[in-house]
Amino acid sequence: MSSVDSAIAAKLKRKLKHKPKPKAGIAAAKPRKHRLHLPPADDAATAGIDLTSMSPAMVDRLFWRAGFGPTEADRTQWTGAPVGAVVDSLLGSASTLAGTAGTNSGKALDPTNEDTDLVLSRVDQMVRSTTPFVERMKFFWHRHFANSRDSVSPPQLLLQQNDLFQKYSDFATYPTATFSQLAHDITVNPSMLRYLTGEDNVKGAPNENYARELMELFALGVVNLNGQSNYAQSDVTGLAKAFSGWVINDANPDAATSSFDKSRWYDGPKIVFGKFANLDSTSGVDLVLGQPNHATFITRKLWLEFITQPPDAATQATLNSTYASAGTQLKPLLKYILTHPALFTSIGEPDMIKPPVVYVVGAMRALGVGVTDSTAADFLDSMGQVPYFPPNVSGWEGGLAWLNTNTALARFGFIGQLLSKGKITDAGATETPAAAYSRAYSAVLEPWLAPATQAAIQDYATRAGSSSSTLRIERQIMLRALMLAGPDAQVM
Amino acid sequence: MSDSPLHNSADVKALKCADCARSDSLVSDLKPTDVMPIPADALAGFPDGVPRAKRTAHGHSRRAFMRNGLIGAASIYSATKLDWTSVWESAIARADGPMQKSIVCIYLNGGNDGLNAVVPIDATNFAAYNAARANIARVLGPSGGGKVGTTVMGGTGGTMAFANPLVSGTGNNGDTKGFDTLYGDGSGGAGSDLAVFPAADYTPPNLSHFESRDYWFAGALQGMATGWLGRWLDAYGTMDNPLQAISLDSSLSKQIRSNKAPVCAIEGLNGAAFTVPNVKSSSPNSEVQKLAAVQASAGNVALARSRQIYGLTVDVSNRLHTLTTVTPGAGYPANSDLSRKLQLAATLLGANLGTRVITIDWGSFDTHGDQVTSQDPQFAVLSSALGAFKADLAARGIEQNVVTMVFSEFGRRVMSNDSLGTDHGAGGMMLVSGSAVRGGLASPHPGLTKLDNDGDLVVETDFRSVYQALIAEWLGGDPTQVLPGGPFAGVHRYDGGTQLMK
């Protein structure tokens, strides 16, 4: 960013900071006008971005990309603060749950006996978490090392795996967590051994399932950025032998473990990546993580979790060196990504589609609705993303594919359900259309809406009937639905 | 059929005989070879050519077709494995061309009593009618409900009337948009668009639901595995577009069962609209449409995608609900499966996907008991639905390309039974509707004084002669290639004409 840009941004920021908060009522009918003052995003990718003093839009962006959307408190606390301070907070806050535990139609969630409750338990954690970033990271690992309840029983294995992911997501408690250790852990994780049939991988009958996915999906990718293969079939074959011998002990599902049975292990030399050695699971994983494309593969995937545009070559190099020099530690890498100006491109017009889980949890948090029935699980199903039920080992495709006519209806319908759970009152016959708009906007935590979208919704407010209490309440419900469930609410 | 989403309890169910229940299960024995997703874009006319661009660029053609969402599924019946990507691509290509002539076949399930729809009112025949149907006969007269109309049908020499007031005009206590309006003056000229065959069947008649329906569907009296329209498609249809013939049902009608031409069954389309619980005074769908119309900045593909998809959802939903909004006063009867199926037929035909044949199986006409109370409401629905369908097609600008045929597997005994109903008989009623059709009494009525050995109407028209005329004069092709045993005697109208179409 040029110094001129910084100066403009600082000026804008000062202007905003001193802008009085609009009173409830007419003044707020032109909400979040500050966004309109920002230069268009396509001018220069990060024009108007001041990393030393975050605008409200930047706070919103960061809390959506690294959480489930901002609270009013987040905006108050962090507007004007440097990005680094916010990110330090995200990476330095332990995971705790607030509020009362979710229920399903009056009954405590029973995730090990009811799959719907298993899904709801995950949603409940996300909705109640005081550190949404930790939940987002855990969910990232679930999508990266995708295991499905469809072929993992008992379900305790998945819950246990989720606990494992916590160690690589809660950087207050585990500040030096490394991807390397995660890769070793997940290789012999009971859920993974079951899902990718590693428990069937014995000497004399090698099972290539996990060896292939470790390289293809978890650590290397099929090809590098130049289109060259990262491994050959012979590497899969050799690595599979190295990974043989592991068994699951799940007689007590609540304390399932895996253990190495040497008699089932292929005890002999294997050739993997040209190395001739008697590899086992530990040295096998190390060998994979030592491959040239590993750093690029994993850092790029993490980058694209938070940032729309892929890193350029120079940034990729920095990502790789940040990752490697810290011995595959995750915290420094995440700090680099989350404080990168590229996170704030197109700041005036969000340009990433909210994954269903983020959309659902974000709306529940914004409206203060907890898990009390199966609504969230049902709608996540219609939207195409049920936690613990990824479609296959590569997780969910995501991106633009999240949205189609069926999922759009589900996304819109879900908000209607949430709104119907709350009590929306009539503010009386004197409430003007502008005041109705303002009240609705405030109630849904002032989400981003394009100026033309705001105008269209305000226009609705003026056209909507208001001659009776019923009509005014319907107007209020509609306003909130249009703000929280329309096309603009799908991006972050 | 009771588990069909199109089923609605408002449609009257008549007493069914065991044979009919048996035939229900036998007629749907064919298993689909594939299921083809119906992309939302198909009903929106494939805006922006979305699937095509994606296909050439990335080769992810299947995903590309589905990525904008699905509105339903078509069960495909095809001798060869079809790549449904190319099916939709050819459908897109076809959608740009002119619409071809098509036929909609409405099968009145169970054996419809034609005498309760059209009846001779000359003194001799009406006396015979009263005698034979003493317990359910209608009184002749214009005032009050439940009368046979005194307004005679034009072009019948003053001897025929719509027997059921529910299907006749204001002068006869009915509404104004049904059979009699379509029938017009019966001259077969402009505005006379409904041809009535009062006693169409075959001889000797077979009074088994299953056997007789099989003959009607097959267009042949010997056990043929294919349907008459299926064989027409084999000879004159395409080999790559299953949408050329559609059964609006969970399974395929034998009418379009073919040897090699692909055909399909579509149970329904999901064109759900955006709704908000507890909001009745505003239309979320139209408000969302406005939000979807906002332009995203260049390069913001995520926001552009979101608005495009929201807009597409509204668009598809509107298209699937065009009847009530686009054709004011078209008056499809509410809460009827037939209305829903005809609306779906109009939507599919309007999308111009190369569809030549649509079959609809509707109703419960096996009126062994309480005939008047079970058949009358169904005829009221049929009458106004046919009128509404024609108006709907006209509003879409395609009415001149569509002919609708109504038939049943047989007629019913002239003499009513003690249950206020009628048993299986011969000489059923056929209707052919459309502005291209030469309306009027398309065959003389055989009369009620001279019945066959079973006490049934004498068959005046071989149903295959109507099929023959539909092929020769409308769909195109050589009827003898399709209908074994032909050629059949031609149409012989009451007024002496020999043409089915204008």
PDB file of C-alpha atoms in Angstrom, chain B residues 292-419:
ATOM      1  CA  ALA B 292     -31.054 -10.509  -7.222  1.00  0.00           C
ATOM      2  CA  ALA B 293     -31.140  -7.927  -9.997  1.00  0.00           C
ATOM      3  CA  VAL B 294     -28.421  -5.794  -8.388  1.00  0.00           C
ATOM      4  CA  GLN B 295     -25.172  -5.978 -10.362  1.00  0.00           C
ATOM      5  CA  ALA B 296     -22.014  -7.179  -8.670  1.00  0.00           C
ATOM      6  CA  SER B 297     -18.661  -5.553  -9.362  1.00  0.00           C
ATOM      7  CA  ALA B 298     -16.652  -7.008 -12.207  1.00  0.00           C
ATOM      8  CA  GLY B 299     -14.581  -9.888 -10.945  1.00  0.00           C
ATOM      9  CA  ASN B 300     -16.674 -10.613  -7.874  1.00  0.00           C
ATOM     10  CA  VAL B 301     -17.780 -14.034  -9.034  1.00  0.00           C
ATOM     11  CA  ALA B 302     -19.056 -15.090  -5.613  1.00  0.00           C
ATOM     12  CA  LEU B 303     -21.547 -12.261  -5.253  1.00  0.00           C
ATOM     13  CA  ALA B 304     -22.487 -12.470  -8.925  1.00  0.00           C
ATOM     14  CA  ARG B 305     -23.126 -16.184  -8.470  1.00  0.00           C
ATOM     15  CA  SER B 306     -25.283 -15.619  -5.421  1.00  0.00           C
ATOM     16  CA  ARG B 307     -27.457 -13.034  -7.115  1.00  0.00           C
ATOM     17  CA  GLN B 308     -27.672 -15.095 -10.303  1.00  0.00           C
ATOM     18  CA  ILE B 309     -28.813 -18.170  -8.413  1.00  0.00           C
ATOM     19  CA  TYR B 310     -31.372 -16.277  -6.354  1.00  0.00           C
ATOM     20  CA  GLY B 311     -32.686 -14.765  -9.570  1.00  0.00           C
ATOM     21  CA  LEU B 312     -32.783 -18.130 -11.303  1.00  0.00           C
ATOM     22  CA  THR B 313     -34.691 -19.635  -8.384  1.00  0.00           C
ATOM     23  CA  VAL B 314     -37.323 -16.916  -8.636  1.00  0.00           C
ATOM     24  CA  ASP B 315     -37.453 -17.273 -12.401  1.00  0.00           C
ATOM     25  CA  VAL B 316     -37.961 -21.034 -12.352  1.00  0.00           C
ATOM     26  CA  SER B 317     -40.507 -20.756  -9.594  1.00  0.00           C
ATOM     27  CA  ASN B 318     -42.440 -18.154 -11.559  1.00  0.00           C
ATOM     28  CA  ARG B 319     -42.347 -20.237 -14.702  1.00  0.00           C
ATOM     29  CA  LEU B 320     -43.713 -23.201 -12.847  1.00  0.00           C
ATOM     30  CA  HIS B 321     -46.510 -21.115 -11.452  1.00  0.00           C
ATOM     31  CA  THR B 322     -47.304 -19.166 -14.576  1.00  0.00           C
ATOM     32  CA  LEU B 323     -50.828 -20.391 -14.819  1.00  0.00           C
ATOM     33  CA  THR B 324     -52.338 -18.389 -12.106  1.00  0.00           C
ATOM     34  CA  THR B 325     -50.239 -15.342 -12.771  1.00  0.00           C
ATOM     35  CA  VAL B 326     -49.740 -15.191 -16.534  1.00  0.00           C
ATOM     36  CA  THR B 327     -53.181 -16.292 -17.650  1.00  0.00           C
ATOM     37  CA  PRO B 328     -55.637 -14.419 -15.524  1.00  0.00           C
ATOM     38  CA  GLY B 329     -59.001 -16.063 -15.487  1.00  0.00           C
ATOM     39  CA  ALA B 330     -57.752 -19.212 -17.174  1.00  0.00           C
ATOM     40  CA  GLY B 331     -59.458 -20.913 -14.324  1.00  0.00           C
ATOM     41  CA  TYR B 332     -57.742 -24.215 -13.728  1.00  0.00           C
ATOM     42  CA  PRO B 333     -59.851 -25.955 -11.109  1.00  0.00           C
ATOM     43  CA  ALA B 334     -58.253 -25.643  -7.697  1.00  0.00           C
ATOM     44  CA  ASN B 335     -56.793 -28.556  -5.781  1.00  0.00           C
ATOM     45  CA  SER B 336     -56.849 -31.028  -8.611  1.00  0.00           C
ATOM     46  CA  ASP B 337     -54.181 -33.412  -9.791  1.00  0.00           C
ATOM     47  CA  LEU B 338     -55.394 -32.861 -13.322  1.00  0.00           C
ATOM     48  CA  SER B 339     -54.850 -29.118 -13.051  1.00  0.00           C
ATOM     49  CA  ARG B 340     -51.378 -29.643 -11.712  1.00  0.00           C
ATOM     50  CA  LYS B 341     -50.475 -32.117 -14.416  1.00  0.00           C
ATOM     51  CA  LEU B 342     -51.854 -29.935 -17.185  1.00  0.00           C
ATOM     52  CA  GLN B 343     -50.008 -26.922 -15.817  1.00  0.00           C
ATOM     53  CA  LEU B 344     -46.846 -28.986 -15.778  1.00  0.00           C
ATOM     54  CA  ALA B 345     -47.571 -30.136 -19.343  1.00  0.00           C
ATOM     55  CA  ALA B 346     -48.051 -26.527 -20.450  1.00  0.00           C
ATOM     56  CA  THR B 347     -44.798 -25.537 -18.760  1.00  0.00           C
ATOM     57  CA  LEU B 348     -42.834 -28.356 -20.365  1.00  0.00           C
ATOM     58  CA  LEU B 349     -44.339 -27.705 -23.782  1.00  0.00           C
ATOM     59  CA  GLY B 350     -43.663 -24.000 -23.350  1.00  0.00           C
ATOM     60  CA  ALA B 351     -40.024 -24.741 -22.627  1.00  0.00           C
ATOM     61  CA  ASN B 352     -39.815 -26.227 -26.146  1.00  0.00           C
ATOM     62  CA  LEU B 353     -37.598 -29.141 -25.228  1.00  0.00           C
ATOM     63  CA  GLY B 354     -38.566 -31.206 -28.255  1.00  0.00           C
ATOM     64  CA  THR B 355     -41.565 -32.778 -26.539  1.00  0.00           C
ATOM     65  CA  ARG B 356     -44.049 -34.371 -28.936  1.00  0.00           C
ATOM     66  CA  VAL B 357     -46.120 -36.492 -26.565  1.00  0.00           C
ATOM     67  CA  ILE B 358     -47.291 -36.058 -22.997  1.00  0.00           C
ATOM     68  CA  THR B 359     -49.407 -38.659 -21.244  1.00  0.00           C
ATOM     69  CA  ILE B 360     -51.547 -38.028 -18.197  1.00  0.00           C
ATOM     70  CA  ASP B 361     -53.299 -40.701 -16.195  1.00  0.00           C
ATOM     71  CA  TRP B 362     -56.066 -39.199 -14.169  1.00  0.00           C
ATOM     72  CA  GLY B 363     -59.168 -39.852 -12.221  1.00  0.00           C
ATOM     73  CA  SER B 364     -61.165 -42.732 -10.924  1.00  0.00           C
ATOM     74  CA  PHE B 365     -63.952 -43.495 -13.319  1.00  0.00           C
ATOM     75  CA  ASP B 366     -64.759 -47.055 -12.395  1.00  0.00           C
ATOM     76  CA  THR B 367     -68.166 -45.973 -11.200  1.00  0.00           C
ATOM     77  CA  HIS B 368     -69.831 -49.206 -10.187  1.00  0.00           C
ATOM     78  CA  GLY B 369     -71.624 -47.288  -7.479  1.00  0.00           C
ATOM     79  CA  ASP B 370     -72.800 -43.765  -6.776  1.00  0.00           C
ATOM     80  CA  GLN B 371     -71.886 -42.724 -10.259  1.00  0.00           C
ATOM     81  CA  VAL B 372     -73.457 -39.300 -10.231  1.00  0.00           C
ATOM     82  CA  THR B 373     -71.724 -38.142  -7.083  1.00  0.00           C
ATOM     83  CA  SER B 374     -68.347 -39.519  -8.145  1.00  0.00           C
ATOM     84  CA  GLN B 375     -68.306 -38.785 -11.850  1.00  0.00           C
ATOM     85  CA  ASP B 376     -69.945 -35.366 -11.892  1.00  0.00           C
ATOM     86  CA  PRO B 377     -67.275 -33.570  -9.877  1.00  0.00           C
ATOM     87  CA  GLN B 378     -64.560 -35.182 -11.964  1.00  0.00           C
ATOM     88  CA  PHE B 379     -66.250 -34.069 -15.146  1.00  0.00           C
ATOM     89  CA  ALA B 380     -66.608 -30.577 -13.811  1.00  0.00           C
ATOM     90  CA  VAL B 381     -62.853 -30.595 -13.236  1.00  0.00           C
ATOM     91  CA  LEU B 382     -62.084 -32.159 -16.609  1.00  0.00           C
ATOM     92  CA  SER B 383     -64.295 -29.721 -18.458  1.00  0.00           C
ATOM     93  CA  SER B 384     -62.908 -26.537 -17.010  1.00  0.00           C
ATOM     94  CA  ALA B 385     -59.342 -27.909 -16.892  1.00  0.00           C
ATOM     95  CA  LEU B 386     -59.446 -28.584 -20.628  1.00  0.00           C
ATOM     96  CA  GLY B 387     -60.660 -25.053 -21.209  1.00  0.00           C
ATOM     97  CA  ALA B 388     -58.005 -23.629 -18.906  1.00  0.00           C
ATOM     98  CA  PHE B 389     -55.287 -25.713 -20.528  1.00  0.00           C
ATOM     99  CA  LYS B 390     -56.213 -24.410 -23.953  1.00  0.00           C
ATOM    100  CA  ALA B 391     -56.191 -20.836 -22.677  1.00  0.00           C
ATOM    101  CA  ASP B 392     -52.874 -21.438 -20.955  1.00  0.00           C
ATOM    102  CA  LEU B 393     -51.295 -22.791 -24.128  1.00  0.00           C
ATOM    103  CA  ALA B 394     -52.718 -19.845 -26.053  1.00  0.00           C
ATOM    104  CA  ALA B 395     -51.179 -17.412 -23.563  1.00  0.00           C
ATOM    105  CA  ARG B 396     -47.839 -19.099 -24.175  1.00  0.00           C
ATOM    106  CA  GLY B 397     -48.370 -18.786 -27.929  1.00  0.00           C
ATOM    107  CA  ILE B 398     -48.221 -22.525 -28.561  1.00  0.00           C
ATOM    108  CA  GLU B 399     -51.875 -23.575 -28.573  1.00  0.00           C
ATOM    109  CA  GLN B 400     -51.957 -24.050 -32.331  1.00  0.00           C
ATOM    110  CA  ASN B 401     -49.248 -26.721 -31.953  1.00  0.00           C
ATOM    111  CA  VAL B 402     -50.982 -28.830 -29.303  1.00  0.00           C
ATOM    112  CA  VAL B 403     -53.842 -31.290 -29.556  1.00  0.00           C
ATOM    113  CA  THR B 404     -55.351 -32.921 -26.496  1.00  0.00           C
ATOM    114  CA  MET B 405     -56.974 -36.321 -26.612  1.00  0.00           C
ATOM    115  CA  VAL B 406     -59.197 -37.689 -23.843  1.00  0.00           C
ATOM    116  CA  PHE B 407     -60.081 -41.359 -23.647  1.00  0.00           C
ATOM    117  CA  SER B 408     -60.827 -44.253 -21.343  1.00  0.00           C
ATOM    118  CA  GLU B 409     -60.504 -48.013 -21.666  1.00  0.00           C
ATOM    119  CA  PHE B 410     -64.204 -48.550 -22.255  1.00  0.00           C
ATOM    120  CA  GLY B 411     -67.632 -47.069 -21.726  1.00  0.00           C
ATOM    121  CA  ARG B 412     -70.199 -48.347 -19.289  1.00  0.00           C
ATOM    122  CA  ARG B 413     -73.326 -50.447 -19.430  1.00  0.00           C
ATOM    123  CA  VAL B 414     -76.359 -48.531 -20.615  1.00  0.00           C
ATOM    124  CA  MET B 415     -78.495 -50.066 -17.888  1.00  0.00           C
ATOM    125  CA  SER B 416     -77.551 -48.795 -14.464  1.00  0.00           C
ATOM    126  CA  ASN B 417     -77.137 -51.218 -11.563  1.00  0.00           C
ATOM    127  CA  ASP B 418     -78.738 -51.228  -8.156  1.00  0.00           C
ATOM    128  CA  SER B 419     -75.854 -49.364  -6.558  1.00  0.00           C
TER     129      SER B 419
END
